[in-house]
């Protein structure tokens, strides 16, 4: 047994000296000193010794264990010191080398306009709401007085998730009107910006994904004059006091009466150009007085309360704010374009 301990000591010390990492050192500790290690296996043979031999072998085994533990600790310190030295050398910083230039980004022009619009409406006492982009058809259409058979409910116009047309990507931010009327107490003044989706072909003023800002006010005695005054104030705060607007009669199932609001084309000043498709005007929003059926469907008495709502295209507002001629530039992520702002 004495020979076994001597051979074990020489072999283990040699292995420890050759270890080049903390992991390798730990593996050697387990191999030689662990519960199932080689030294433990040798000690289990002490039962075969006579009573006179056991004390001497026990002392020898303890000496071997002590030497191994001491050498493991010393080698561990040496490995750690070598690792630290290597790290210091590899991470040495030459302070005389010119620093790397880091280019900082900035807000997208569209979101800069959105922040301006939010500030305007917050100053008027409106709250900002956020809503789901995946919407139930009941909220996107039915509760907004858009019945089955309406063109906007067709698969050619709307992105549906289910064959029964029950779940879709919202085509407008108008469902937030219903969510607000069902969850908030009167009077209500909210705007709800967000992404919307329609099966539109991409051109200078259209995209299958774009952004809208829904706005709504409900109280006693609200009229169309309040709507026009609010919207004129917003666009003049955005574009200047001399901004020219016009309101045209229109039809939306969820408002009655309804209108569309245009601003004079920023590229041609009303003469006509490709940006405005020769009309001299760019449509920015649809609006109107909330339909009594929509109010009643949300538990609001239309004989007591009235309200107005609008949905404006954020991209088209950004086009005019920055005199951008093509909506596609906003989505193409061309840094040559974005760095202008």
GROMACS .gro file of C-alpha atoms in nm:
model
  341
    1UNK     CA    1   0.000   0.000   0.000
    2UNK     CA    2   0.295   0.225   0.074
    3UNK     CA    3   0.409   0.180  -0.287
    4UNK     CA    4   0.060   0.263  -0.414
    5UNK     CA    5   0.055   0.590  -0.220
    6UNK     CA    6   0.402   0.686  -0.345
    7UNK     CA    7   0.311   0.611  -0.707
    8UNK     CA    8  -0.018   0.801  -0.670
    9UNK     CA    9   0.161   1.105  -0.525
   10UNK     CA   10   0.417   1.123  -0.805
   11UNK     CA   11   0.159   1.076  -1.080
   12UNK     CA   12  -0.089   1.330  -0.937
   13UNK     CA   13   0.176   1.598  -0.868
   14UNK     CA   14   0.301   1.564  -1.224
   15UNK     CA   15  -0.053   1.600  -1.362
   16UNK     CA   16  -0.121   1.905  -1.144
   17UNK     CA   17   0.199   2.070  -1.264
   18UNK     CA   18   0.089   2.019  -1.626
   19UNK     CA   19  -0.263   2.163  -1.577
   20UNK     CA   20  -0.309   2.481  -1.781
   21UNK     CA   21  -0.658   2.594  -1.678
   22UNK     CA   22  -0.882   2.620  -1.375
   23UNK     CA   23  -1.120   2.366  -1.527
   24UNK     CA   24  -0.843   2.112  -1.582
   25UNK     CA   25  -0.726   2.167  -1.225
   26UNK     CA   26  -1.073   2.104  -1.087
   27UNK     CA   27  -1.101   1.784  -1.288
   28UNK     CA   28  -0.772   1.662  -1.133
   29UNK     CA   29  -0.894   1.749  -0.782
   30UNK     CA   30  -1.204   1.537  -0.836
   31UNK     CA   31  -1.001   1.257  -0.995
   32UNK     CA   32  -0.753   1.223  -0.706
   33UNK     CA   33  -0.923   1.369  -0.395
   34UNK     CA   34  -1.294   1.334  -0.469
   35UNK     CA   35  -1.530   1.093  -0.293
   36UNK     CA   36  -1.471   0.846  -0.573
   37UNK     CA   37  -1.111   0.957  -0.632
   38UNK     CA   38  -0.799   0.744  -0.651
   39UNK     CA   39  -0.674   0.837  -0.301
   40UNK     CA   40  -1.008   0.736  -0.152
   41UNK     CA   41  -0.988   0.407  -0.339
   42UNK     CA   42  -0.644   0.338  -0.188
   43UNK     CA   43  -0.764   0.425   0.163
   44UNK     CA   44  -1.046   0.173   0.132
   45UNK     CA   45  -0.776  -0.098   0.125
   46UNK     CA   46  -0.657  -0.011   0.479
   47UNK     CA   47  -0.897  -0.271   0.614
   48UNK     CA   48  -0.663  -0.534   0.483
   49UNK     CA   49  -0.374  -0.402   0.699
   50UNK     CA   50  -0.281  -0.519   1.046
   51UNK     CA   51  -0.355  -0.302   1.346
   52UNK     CA   52   0.014  -0.213   1.376
   53UNK     CA   53   0.041  -0.095   1.012
   54UNK     CA   54  -0.272   0.118   0.997
   55UNK     CA   55  -0.146   0.424   1.194
   56UNK     CA   56   0.165   0.454   0.980
   57UNK     CA   57  -0.032   0.415   0.652
   58UNK     CA   58  -0.297   0.658   0.776
   59UNK     CA   59  -0.033   0.919   0.851
   60UNK     CA   60   0.127   0.864   0.510
   61UNK     CA   61  -0.211   0.898   0.335
   62UNK     CA   62  -0.282   1.223   0.520
   63UNK     CA   63   0.058   1.357   0.417
   64UNK     CA   64  -0.014   1.271   0.052
   65UNK     CA   65  -0.356   1.443   0.071
   66UNK     CA   66  -0.202   1.753   0.229
   67UNK     CA   67   0.068   1.774  -0.040
   68UNK     CA   68  -0.189   1.739  -0.319
   69UNK     CA   69  -0.420   2.003  -0.170
   70UNK     CA   70  -0.129   2.245  -0.120
   71UNK     CA   71  -0.005   2.192  -0.476
   72UNK     CA   72  -0.356   2.231  -0.619
   73UNK     CA   73  -0.390   2.565  -0.439
   74UNK     CA   74  -0.048   2.686  -0.555
   75UNK     CA   75  -0.113   2.582  -0.915
   76UNK     CA   76  -0.456   2.746  -0.904
   77UNK     CA   77  -0.303   3.076  -0.796
   78UNK     CA   78  -0.043   3.052  -1.072
   79UNK     CA   79  -0.308   2.984  -1.338
   80UNK     CA   80  -0.522   3.274  -1.213
   81UNK     CA   81  -0.222   3.509  -1.218
   82UNK     CA   82  -0.132   3.401  -1.572
   83UNK     CA   83  -0.491   3.456  -1.688
   84UNK     CA   84  -0.495   3.803  -1.535
   85UNK     CA   85  -0.164   3.890  -1.697
   86UNK     CA   86  -0.292   3.774  -2.037
   87UNK     CA   87  -0.612   3.976  -1.993
   88UNK     CA   88  -0.420   4.289  -1.900
   89UNK     CA   89  -0.198   4.256  -2.204
   90UNK     CA   90  -0.483   4.180  -2.446
   91UNK     CA   91  -0.696   4.468  -2.316
   92UNK     CA   92  -0.421   4.726  -2.307
   93UNK     CA   93  -0.553   5.059  -2.432
   94UNK     CA   94  -0.328   5.288  -2.628
   95UNK     CA   95  -0.461   5.630  -2.531
   96UNK     CA   96  -0.267   5.792  -2.816
   97UNK     CA   97  -0.477   5.617  -3.082
   98UNK     CA   98  -0.764   5.835  -3.213
   99UNK     CA   99  -1.102   5.716  -3.082
  100UNK     CA  100  -1.355   5.541  -3.305
  101UNK     CA  101  -1.634   5.761  -3.435
  102UNK     CA  102  -1.981   5.648  -3.323
  103UNK     CA  103  -2.271   5.772  -3.531
  104UNK     CA  104  -2.575   5.853  -3.323
  105UNK     CA  105  -2.923   5.806  -3.466
  106UNK     CA  106  -3.218   6.039  -3.432
  107UNK     CA  107  -3.593   6.020  -3.436
  108UNK     CA  108  -3.761   5.926  -3.761
  109UNK     CA  109  -3.926   6.230  -3.926
  110UNK     CA  110  -4.266   6.061  -3.906
  111UNK     CA  111  -4.238   6.013  -3.530
  112UNK     CA  112  -4.117   6.369  -3.487
  113UNK     CA  113  -4.445   6.484  -3.645
  114UNK     CA  114  -4.637   6.240  -3.423
  115UNK     CA  115  -4.476   6.391  -3.113
  116UNK     CA  116  -4.577   6.738  -3.229
  117UNK     CA  117  -4.937   6.623  -3.283
  118UNK     CA  118  -4.946   6.458  -2.940
  119UNK     CA  119  -4.827   6.780  -2.777
  120UNK     CA  120  -5.097   6.979  -2.956
  121UNK     CA  121  -5.377   6.747  -2.845
  122UNK     CA  122  -5.244   6.709  -2.491
  123UNK     CA  123  -5.253   7.088  -2.470
  124UNK     CA  124  -5.623   7.068  -2.562
  125UNK     CA  125  -5.696   6.822  -2.281
  126UNK     CA  126  -5.691   6.497  -2.479
  127UNK     CA  127  -5.556   6.164  -2.351
  128UNK     CA  128  -5.330   5.936  -2.557
  129UNK     CA  129  -5.448   5.574  -2.596
  130UNK     CA  130  -5.286   5.265  -2.747
  131UNK     CA  131  -5.474   4.966  -2.885
  132UNK     CA  132  -5.426   4.622  -3.045
  133UNK     CA  133  -5.322   4.588  -3.408
  134UNK     CA  134  -5.487   4.244  -3.428
  135UNK     CA  135  -5.855   4.318  -3.388
  136UNK     CA  136  -6.191   4.142  -3.383
  137UNK     CA  137  -6.408   4.208  -3.686
  138UNK     CA  138  -6.681   4.307  -3.441
  139UNK     CA  139  -6.477   4.607  -3.327
  140UNK     CA  140  -6.314   4.685  -3.662
  141UNK     CA  141  -6.645   4.678  -3.851
  142UNK     CA  142  -6.973   4.577  -3.684
  143UNK     CA  143  -6.970   4.811  -3.383
  144UNK     CA  144  -6.872   5.094  -3.618
  145UNK     CA  145  -7.192   5.044  -3.820
  146UNK     CA  146  -7.008   4.870  -4.105
  147UNK     CA  147  -7.242   4.585  -4.194
  148UNK     CA  148  -7.172   4.261  -4.379
  149UNK     CA  149  -7.139   4.321  -4.752
  150UNK     CA  150  -6.954   4.651  -4.716
  151UNK     CA  151  -6.655   4.659  -4.959
  152UNK     CA  152  -6.405   4.720  -4.679
  153UNK     CA  153  -6.498   4.381  -4.525
  154UNK     CA  154  -6.399   4.190  -4.837
  155UNK     CA  155  -6.088   3.968  -4.842
  156UNK     CA  156  -5.955   4.185  -5.125
  157UNK     CA  157  -5.936   4.483  -4.887
  158UNK     CA  158  -5.857   4.337  -4.543
  159UNK     CA  159  -5.594   4.100  -4.402
  160UNK     CA  160  -5.787   3.827  -4.216
  161UNK     CA  161  -5.649   3.558  -3.987
  162UNK     CA  162  -5.952   3.326  -3.983
  163UNK     CA  163  -6.174   3.188  -4.262
  164UNK     CA  164  -6.483   3.326  -4.089
  165UNK     CA  165  -6.341   3.682  -4.107
  166UNK     CA  166  -6.364   3.709  -3.730
  167UNK     CA  167  -6.004   3.822  -3.663
  168UNK     CA  168  -5.806   4.064  -3.878
  169UNK     CA  169  -5.527   4.319  -3.886
  170UNK     CA  170  -5.706   4.641  -3.810
  171UNK     CA  171  -5.777   4.850  -4.119
  172UNK     CA  172  -5.816   5.171  -3.920
  173UNK     CA  173  -5.763   5.306  -3.571
  174UNK     CA  174  -6.141   5.363  -3.542
  175UNK     CA  175  -6.192   5.051  -3.320
  176UNK     CA  176  -6.030   5.259  -3.047
  177UNK     CA  177  -6.345   5.472  -3.049
  178UNK     CA  178  -6.545   5.170  -2.937
  179UNK     CA  179  -6.285   5.056  -2.682
  180UNK     CA  180  -6.278   5.406  -2.532
  181UNK     CA  181  -6.657   5.439  -2.519
  182UNK     CA  182  -6.688   5.099  -2.350
  183UNK     CA  183  -6.418   5.156  -2.087
  184UNK     CA  184  -6.400   5.530  -2.012
  185UNK     CA  185  -6.637   5.764  -1.834
  186UNK     CA  186  -6.792   6.064  -2.008
  187UNK     CA  187  -6.690   6.317  -2.125
  188UNK     CA  188  -6.426   6.155  -2.348
  189UNK     CA  189  -6.141   6.326  -2.532
  190UNK     CA  190  -5.881   6.088  -2.675
  191UNK     CA  191  -5.641   6.035  -2.962
  192UNK     CA  192  -5.508   5.690  -3.052
  193UNK     CA  193  -5.208   5.668  -3.289
  194UNK     CA  194  -5.098   5.336  -3.436
  195UNK     CA  195  -5.025   5.114  -3.735
  196UNK     CA  196  -5.305   4.996  -3.963
  197UNK     CA  197  -5.310   4.755  -4.256
  198UNK     CA  198  -5.494   4.744  -4.588
  199UNK     CA  199  -5.441   4.563  -4.917
  200UNK     CA  200  -5.330   4.879  -5.099
  201UNK     CA  201  -5.081   4.888  -5.384
  202UNK     CA  202  -4.764   5.080  -5.306
  203UNK     CA  203  -4.738   5.420  -5.474
  204UNK     CA  204  -4.637   5.776  -5.386
  205UNK     CA  205  -4.924   5.819  -5.138
  206UNK     CA  206  -5.031   5.460  -5.047
  207UNK     CA  207  -4.884   5.163  -4.859
  208UNK     CA  208  -5.028   4.833  -4.728
  209UNK     CA  209  -4.899   4.932  -4.383
  210UNK     CA  210  -4.931   5.289  -4.263
  211UNK     CA  211  -5.007   5.492  -3.953
  212UNK     CA  212  -5.325   5.666  -3.846
  213UNK     CA  213  -5.419   5.889  -3.557
  214UNK     CA  214  -5.772   5.840  -3.433
  215UNK     CA  215  -5.931   6.128  -3.246
  216UNK     CA  216  -6.263   6.149  -3.064
  217UNK     CA  217  -6.451   6.387  -2.838
  218UNK     CA  218  -6.788   6.310  -2.675
  219UNK     CA  219  -6.979   6.545  -2.448
  220UNK     CA  220  -7.308   6.726  -2.425
  221UNK     CA  221  -7.359   6.985  -2.698
  222UNK     CA  222  -7.067   6.886  -2.923
  223UNK     CA  223  -7.116   7.005  -3.283
  224UNK     CA  224  -6.956   6.992  -3.627
  225UNK     CA  225  -6.820   7.342  -3.564
  226UNK     CA  226  -6.615   7.202  -3.275
  227UNK     CA  227  -6.471   6.939  -3.508
  228UNK     CA  228  -6.372   7.187  -3.779
  229UNK     CA  229  -6.228   7.431  -3.528
  230UNK     CA  230  -6.017   7.160  -3.363
  231UNK     CA  231  -5.880   7.021  -3.690
  232UNK     CA  232  -5.801   7.366  -3.834
  233UNK     CA  233  -5.616   7.452  -3.513
  234UNK     CA  234  -5.410   7.133  -3.535
  235UNK     CA  235  -5.297   7.177  -3.897
  236UNK     CA  236  -5.220   7.545  -3.847
  237UNK     CA  237  -5.012   7.465  -3.541
  238UNK     CA  238  -4.827   7.208  -3.755
  239UNK     CA  239  -4.782   7.399  -4.079
  240UNK     CA  240  -4.833   7.766  -3.995
  241UNK     CA  241  -5.124   8.008  -3.968
  242UNK     CA  242  -5.149   8.052  -4.346
  243UNK     CA  243  -5.218   7.683  -4.412
  244UNK     CA  244  -5.510   7.639  -4.652
  245UNK     CA  245  -5.762   7.362  -4.579
  246UNK     CA  246  -6.094   7.250  -4.718
  247UNK     CA  247  -6.371   7.019  -4.598
  248UNK     CA  248  -6.560   6.805  -4.848
  249UNK     CA  249  -6.882   6.611  -4.785
  250UNK     CA  250  -6.825   6.239  -4.771
  251UNK     CA  251  -6.974   5.921  -4.629
  252UNK     CA  252  -6.847   5.697  -4.350
  253UNK     CA  253  -7.072   5.437  -4.188
  254UNK     CA  254  -6.967   5.539  -3.838
  255UNK     CA  255  -7.017   5.917  -3.874
  256UNK     CA  256  -7.316   6.127  -3.983
  257UNK     CA  257  -7.267   6.384  -4.125
  258UNK     CA  258  -6.921   6.295  -4.260
  259UNK     CA  259  -6.647   6.489  -4.433
  260UNK     CA  260  -6.291   6.468  -4.560
  261UNK     CA  261  -6.030   6.731  -4.489
  262UNK     CA  262  -5.765   6.829  -4.744
  263UNK     CA  263  -5.464   7.056  -4.720
  264UNK     CA  264  -5.324   7.241  -5.015
  265UNK     CA  265  -5.038   7.050  -5.182
  266UNK     CA  266  -4.702   7.154  -5.041
  267UNK     CA  267  -4.516   7.076  -5.364
  268UNK     CA  268  -4.722   7.279  -5.613
  269UNK     CA  269  -4.920   7.520  -5.395
  270UNK     CA  270  -5.250   7.402  -5.540
  271UNK     CA  271  -5.152   7.408  -5.909
  272UNK     CA  272  -5.133   7.030  -5.953
  273UNK     CA  273  -4.838   6.789  -5.959
  274UNK     CA  274  -4.759   6.414  -5.933
  275UNK     CA  275  -4.755   6.429  -5.551
  276UNK     CA  276  -5.118   6.546  -5.536
  277UNK     CA  277  -5.210   6.359  -5.857
  278UNK     CA  278  -5.284   6.686  -6.033
  279UNK     CA  279  -5.556   6.792  -5.789
  280UNK     CA  280  -5.367   7.060  -5.597
  281UNK     CA  281  -5.491   6.912  -5.267
  282UNK     CA  282  -5.385   6.619  -5.048
  283UNK     CA  283  -5.640   6.436  -4.837
  284UNK     CA  284  -5.517   6.403  -4.478
  285UNK     CA  285  -5.816   6.272  -4.285
  286UNK     CA  286  -6.176   6.164  -4.273
  287UNK     CA  287  -6.403   6.289  -4.000
  288UNK     CA  288  -6.759   6.356  -3.892
  289UNK     CA  289  -7.012   6.345  -3.611
  290UNK     CA  290  -7.026   6.002  -3.447
  291UNK     CA  291  -7.326   5.809  -3.576
  292UNK     CA  292  -7.607   5.776  -3.318
  293UNK     CA  293  -7.610   5.397  -3.376
  294UNK     CA  294  -7.243   5.378  -3.277
  295UNK     CA  295  -7.307   5.578  -2.959
  296UNK     CA  296  -7.612   5.369  -2.868
  297UNK     CA  297  -7.425   5.045  -2.938
  298UNK     CA  298  -7.165   5.146  -2.677
  299UNK     CA  299  -7.426   5.235  -2.415
  300UNK     CA  300  -7.422   5.613  -2.468
  301UNK     CA  301  -7.757   5.792  -2.510
  302UNK     CA  302  -7.738   5.981  -2.845
  303UNK     CA  303  -8.023   6.209  -2.734
  304UNK     CA  304  -7.808   6.340  -2.448
  305UNK     CA  305  -7.454   6.318  -2.582
  306UNK     CA  306  -7.294   6.388  -2.918
  307UNK     CA  307  -6.942   6.359  -3.042
  308UNK     CA  308  -6.705   6.386  -3.334
  309UNK     CA  309  -6.427   6.161  -3.456
  310UNK     CA  310  -6.151   6.172  -3.715
  311UNK     CA  311  -5.879   5.947  -3.852
  312UNK     CA  312  -5.575   6.113  -4.004
  313UNK     CA  313  -5.286   5.959  -4.197
  314UNK     CA  314  -4.961   6.025  -4.014
  315UNK     CA  315  -4.743   5.966  -4.320
  316UNK     CA  316  -4.931   6.227  -4.523
  317UNK     CA  317  -4.886   6.480  -4.244
  318UNK     CA  318  -4.513   6.405  -4.243
  319UNK     CA  319  -4.502   6.448  -4.623
  320UNK     CA  320  -4.628   6.801  -4.590
  321UNK     CA  321  -4.425   6.885  -4.278
  322UNK     CA  322  -4.097   6.797  -4.449
  323UNK     CA  323  -4.207   6.856  -4.811
  324UNK     CA  324  -4.143   6.491  -4.902
  325UNK     CA  325  -4.268   6.403  -5.249
  326UNK     CA  326  -4.303   6.023  -5.216
  327UNK     CA  327  -4.445   5.828  -4.922
  328UNK     CA  328  -4.226   5.527  -5.007
  329UNK     CA  329  -3.918   5.717  -4.892
  330UNK     CA  330  -4.049   5.702  -4.534
  331UNK     CA  331  -4.043   5.320  -4.530
  332UNK     CA  332  -3.735   5.237  -4.738
  333UNK     CA  333  -3.481   5.309  -4.458
  334UNK     CA  334  -3.241   5.480  -4.698
  335UNK     CA  335  -2.995   5.658  -4.467
  336UNK     CA  336  -2.920   5.915  -4.741
  337UNK     CA  337  -3.281   6.025  -4.709
  338UNK     CA  338  -3.321   5.991  -4.329
  339UNK     CA  339  -2.999   6.179  -4.246
  340UNK     CA  340  -3.152   6.495  -4.395
  341UNK     CA  341  -3.374   6.525  -4.090
   0.00000   0.00000   0.00000
